[in-house]
PDB file of C-alpha atoms in Angstrom:
ATOM      1  CA  MET L1348      86.659   5.201  99.278  1.00 84.00           C
ATOM      2  CA  THR L1349      82.885   5.540  99.139  1.00 87.00           C
ATOM      3  CA  ASP L1350      81.473   8.503  97.231  1.00 93.00           C
ATOM      4  CA  LEU L1351      78.460  10.523  98.326  1.00 94.00           C
ATOM      5  CA  ASN L1352      75.153   9.112  97.070  1.00 95.00           C
ATOM      6  CA  ALA L1353      72.292  11.002  98.717  1.00 95.00           C
ATOM      7  CA  VAL L1354      68.911  12.331  97.646  1.00 95.00           C
ATOM      8  CA  LEU L1355      66.508  14.414  99.738  1.00 96.00           C
ATOM      9  CA  LEU L1356      62.995  14.940  98.373  1.00 96.00           C
ATOM     10  CA  GLY L1357      59.885  16.668  99.661  1.00 95.00           C
ATOM     11  CA  GLY L1358      56.544  16.434  97.893  1.00 95.00           C
ATOM     12  CA  ARG L1359      53.033  15.048  97.843  1.00 95.00           C
ATOM     13  CA  ILE L1360      51.941  11.447  97.380  1.00 95.00           C
ATOM     14  CA  THR L1361      50.116  11.047  94.049  1.00 96.00           C
ATOM     15  CA  LYS L1362      47.946   8.031  94.969  1.00 96.00           C
ATOM     16  CA  ASP L1363      47.069   6.017  98.057  1.00 95.00           C
ATOM     17  CA  ALA L1364      49.714   3.431  98.913  1.00 94.00           C
ATOM     18  CA  VAL L1365      48.524  -0.185  98.848  1.00 94.00           C
ATOM     19  CA  LEU L1366      50.039  -2.974 100.923  1.00 96.00           C
ATOM     20  CA  GLU L1367      50.986  -5.866  98.634  1.00 96.00           C
ATOM     21  CA  LYS L1368      52.788  -9.179  99.153  1.00 96.00           C
ATOM     22  CA  THR L1369      55.793 -10.429  97.186  1.00 95.00           C
ATOM     23  CA  LYS L1370      56.066 -14.032  95.935  1.00 95.00           C
ATOM     24  CA  GLU L1371      57.990 -14.716  99.144  1.00 96.00           C
ATOM     25  CA  ASP L1372      55.044 -13.344 101.208  1.00 96.00           C
ATOM     26  CA  VAL L1373      56.924 -10.194 102.277  1.00 96.00           C
ATOM     27  CA  SER L1374      54.886  -7.003 102.712  1.00 96.00           C
ATOM     28  CA  MET L1375      55.620  -4.296 100.140  1.00 96.00           C
ATOM     29  CA  VAL L1376      54.421  -0.736  99.453  1.00 96.00           C
ATOM     30  CA  LYS L1377      55.089   1.328  96.319  1.00 95.00           C
ATOM     31  CA  ILE L1378      55.053   5.125  96.553  1.00 95.00           C
ATOM     32  CA  SER L1379      54.778   7.791  93.857  1.00 95.00           C
ATOM     33  CA  MET L1380      55.246  11.449  94.663  1.00 96.00           C
ATOM     34  CA  ALA L1381      55.067  14.839  92.959  1.00 96.00           C
ATOM     35  CA  VAL L1382      57.895  17.262  93.719  1.00 96.00           C
ATOM     36  CA  ASN L1383      57.292  20.905  92.767  1.00 95.00           C
ATOM     37  CA  ARG L1384      59.735  23.720  92.157  1.00 93.00           C
ATOM     38  CA  SER L1385      59.157  27.306  91.108  1.00 92.00           C
ATOM     39  CA  VAL L1386      60.841  28.629  87.998  1.00 91.00           C
ATOM     40  CA  LYS L1387      60.776  32.127  86.605  1.00 89.00           C
ATOM     41  CA  LYS L1388      59.055  32.396  83.240  1.00 89.00           C
ATOM     42  CA  LYS L1389      61.333  33.416  80.400  1.00 87.00           C
ATOM     43  CA  ASP L1390      61.087  37.125  79.548  1.00 87.00           C
ATOM     44  CA  SER L1391      58.698  37.712  82.449  1.00 88.00           C
ATOM     45  CA  GLU L1392      58.641  38.557  86.142  1.00 88.00           C
ATOM     46  CA  GLU L1393      56.109  35.773  86.778  1.00 91.00           C
ATOM     47  CA  TRP L1394      56.862  32.421  88.355  1.00 92.00           C
ATOM     48  CA  GLU L1395      55.318  29.041  87.611  1.00 90.00           C
ATOM     49  CA  ASP L1396      55.419  25.622  89.266  1.00 91.00           C
ATOM     50  CA  LYS L1397      57.148  22.744  87.505  1.00 94.00           C
ATOM     51  CA  THR L1398      56.333  19.253  88.752  1.00 96.00           C
ATOM     52  CA  CYS L1399      58.627  16.241  88.708  1.00 95.00           C
ATOM     53  CA  PHE L1400      56.898  12.891  89.284  1.00 96.00           C
ATOM     54  CA  VAL L1401      59.066  10.371  91.139  1.00 96.00           C
ATOM     55  CA  ASP L1402      58.391   6.660  91.634  1.00 95.00           C
ATOM     56  CA  LEU L1403      60.277   5.495  94.707  1.00 95.00           C
ATOM     57  CA  ALA L1404      61.636   1.965  94.957  1.00 94.00           C
ATOM     58  CA  PRO L1405      59.288  -0.132  97.131  1.00 94.00           C
ATOM     59  CA  ILE L1406      59.624  -0.336 100.900  1.00 94.00           C
ATOM     60  CA  TYR L1407      59.334  -3.758 102.531  1.00 94.00           C
ATOM     61  CA  GLY L1408      58.515  -5.715 105.664  1.00 94.00           C
ATOM     62  CA  LYS L1409      57.215  -4.350 108.943  1.00 94.00           C
ATOM     63  CA  TYR L1410      58.246  -0.844 107.921  1.00 92.00           C
ATOM     64  CA  ALA L1411      55.879  -1.047 104.928  1.00 93.00           C
ATOM     65  CA  GLU L1412      53.108  -2.427 107.142  1.00 94.00           C
ATOM     66  CA  SER L1413      53.481   0.387 109.683  1.00 92.00           C
ATOM     67  CA  MET L1414      53.695   3.151 107.054  1.00 92.00           C
ATOM     68  CA  VAL L1415      50.886   2.265 104.628  1.00 93.00           C
ATOM     69  CA  LYS L1416      48.132   3.964 106.653  1.00 92.00           C
ATOM     70  CA  TYR L1417      50.017   7.283 106.546  1.00 92.00           C
ATOM     71  CA  LEU L1418      50.809   7.212 102.821  1.00 94.00           C
ATOM     72  CA  THR L1419      47.621   8.611 101.316  1.00 93.00           C
ATOM     73  CA  LYS L1420      47.105  10.764  98.252  1.00 94.00           C
ATOM     74  CA  GLY L1421      47.991  14.404  98.877  1.00 93.00           C
ATOM     75  CA  THR L1422      50.017  13.768 102.047  1.00 93.00           C
ATOM     76  CA  TYR L1423      53.259  15.744 102.128  1.00 95.00           C
ATOM     77  CA  ILE L1424      56.307  13.541 102.766  1.00 94.00           C
ATOM     78  CA  THR L1425      60.042  13.978 102.998  1.00 94.00           C
ATOM     79  CA  VAL L1426      62.318  11.137 101.902  1.00 95.00           C
ATOM     80  CA  LYS L1427      66.034  10.457 102.351  1.00 96.00           C
ATOM     81  CA  ALA L1428      67.186   8.118  99.600  1.00 95.00           C
ATOM     82  CA  ILE L1429      70.042   6.899  97.452  1.00 95.00           C
ATOM     83  CA  LEU L1430      70.262   6.406  93.689  1.00 96.00           C
ATOM     84  CA  ASP L1431      70.740   2.880  92.354  1.00 96.00           C
ATOM     85  CA  MET L1432      71.023   1.659  88.754  1.00 95.00           C
ATOM     86  CA  ASP L1433      68.872  -1.366  87.934  1.00 93.00           C
ATOM     87  CA  SER L1434      70.035  -3.357  84.879  1.00 96.00           C
ATOM     88  CA  TRP L1435      68.353  -6.304  83.183  1.00 94.00           C
ATOM     89  CA  THR L1436      68.039  -8.140  79.884  1.00 96.00           C
ATOM     90  CA  ASP L1437      64.541  -8.805  78.540  1.00 96.00           C
ATOM     91  CA  THR L1438      63.337 -12.031  76.899  1.00 96.00           C
ATOM     92  CA  GLU L1439      64.385 -10.710  73.479  1.00 96.00           C
ATOM     93  CA  GLY L1440      67.964 -10.132  74.662  1.00 96.00           C
ATOM     94  CA  LYS L1441      67.645  -6.345  74.783  1.00 97.00           C
ATOM     95  CA  LYS L1442      69.498  -4.677  77.677  1.00 97.00           C
ATOM     96  CA  HIS L1443      67.728  -2.112  79.848  1.00 96.00           C
ATOM     97  CA  GLN L1444      68.722   0.251  82.652  1.00 96.00           C
ATOM     98  CA  GLN L1445      66.629   2.276  85.044  1.00 94.00           C
ATOM     99  CA  LEU L1446      67.766   4.706  87.717  1.00 93.00           C
ATOM    100  CA  LYS L1447      65.928   4.016  90.982  1.00 94.00           C
ATOM    101  CA  VAL L1448      65.346   6.305  93.954  1.00 95.00           C
ATOM    102  CA  VAL L1449      65.711   3.947  96.933  1.00 95.00           C
ATOM    103  CA  PRO L1450      64.446   5.256 100.296  1.00 94.00           C
ATOM    104  CA  GLU L1451      66.750   4.673 103.249  1.00 90.00           C
ATOM    105  CA  ASN L1452      65.099   2.417 105.810  1.00 80.00           C
ATOM    106  CA  GLY L1453      63.108   4.554 108.223  1.00 80.00           C
ATOM    107  CA  SER L1454      63.506   7.766 106.235  1.00 85.00           C
ATOM    108  CA  ILE L1455      59.999   8.391 104.867  1.00 88.00           C
ATOM    109  CA  ASN L1456      58.380  11.080 106.999  1.00 89.00           C
ATOM    110  CA  PRO L1457      54.719  11.938 106.398  1.00 88.00           C
ATOM    111  CA  TRP L1458      53.707  15.360 107.639  1.00 83.00           C
ATOM    112  CA  ILE L1459      50.338  14.412 109.088  1.00 70.00           C
ATOM    113  CA  GLY L1460      47.936  17.334 108.926  1.00 67.00           C
ATOM    114  CA  TYR L1461      50.200  19.419 106.688  1.00 62.00           C
ATOM    115  CA  LYS L1462      47.978  21.102 104.159  1.00 58.00           C
ATOM    116  CA  LYS L1463      48.721  23.080 101.059  1.00 56.00           C
ATOM    117  CA  LYS L1464      49.034  26.741 101.943  1.00 51.00           C
ATOM    118  CA  ASN L1465      46.145  28.734 100.515  1.00 49.00           C
ATOM    119  CA  GLU L1466      46.057  32.464  99.996  1.00 47.00           C
ATOM    120  CA  GLY L1467      45.537  34.238 103.282  1.00 48.00           C
ATOM    121  CA  GLU L1468      46.931  31.406 105.429  1.00 46.00           C
ATOM    122  CA  SER L1469      50.003  31.968 107.526  1.00 42.00           C
ATOM    123  CA  ALA L1470      52.854  29.570 108.161  1.00 40.00           C
ATOM    124  CA  GLU L1471      51.328  29.027 111.623  1.00 42.00           C
ATOM    125  CA  ASP L1472      48.456  27.159 109.948  1.00 43.00           C
ATOM    126  CA  VAL L1473      50.852  24.391 108.954  1.00 42.00           C
ATOM    127  CA  LYS L1474      50.969  21.580 111.499  1.00 41.00           C
ATOM    128  CA  GLU L1475      54.149  19.953 112.761  1.00 41.00           C
ATOM    129  CA  GLU L1476      55.921  17.004 111.163  1.00 42.00           C
ATOM    130  CA  THR L1477      55.153  13.466 112.355  1.00 42.00           C
ATOM    131  CA  THR L1478      58.057  11.055 111.998  1.00 43.00           C
ATOM    132  CA  ILE L1479      57.734   7.267 111.950  1.00 42.00           C
ATOM    133  CA  THR L1480      61.109   5.598 112.224  1.00 41.00           C
ATOM    134  CA  SER L1481      62.680   2.166 112.295  1.00 43.00           C
ATOM    135  CA  GLU L1482      66.265   1.039 112.650  1.00 43.00           C
ATOM    136  CA  PRO L1483      68.519   2.566 109.965  1.00 43.00           C
ATOM    137  CA  SER L1484      69.739   0.187 107.302  1.00 46.00           C
ATOM    138  CA  GLU L1485      73.289  -1.104 107.485  1.00 50.00           C
ATOM    139  CA  GLY L1486      75.647   1.305 105.780  1.00 47.00           C
ATOM    140  CA  SER L1487      73.137   4.159 105.931  1.00 43.00           C
ATOM    141  CA  ILE L1488      74.740   7.565 105.544  1.00 41.00           C
ATOM    142  CA  PHE L1489      71.827   9.298 107.268  1.00 38.00           C
TER     143      PHE L1489
END
């Protein structure tokens, strides 16, 4: 039986995405995002933002090529992903592990025109979501 492995993130891109090529000449884009949450200050009625910086696993192929122009610094995106453990041994024989956030194919949705809400702005000032999709990956739970 397969267990549930699902991550849903919403946040802002921290730097412009750049289209790169792998050794095999496959298009690739790496994305970093900042995800904020509000937490109440200890012994206070005030709230503060805490930011978690997340490096997503790269996206590849035609999907990467079609998305790169939308993935600019400050753009708000939502991402459906899974967690995957990457393990390797370095040249000195030391073992390493890294938990990766792997976007589901077609699940990165930039909210074109969505701007940070400033004081005095209403929710009506926020523009609608723009979704760019491709075929879902095999075995996708989304």
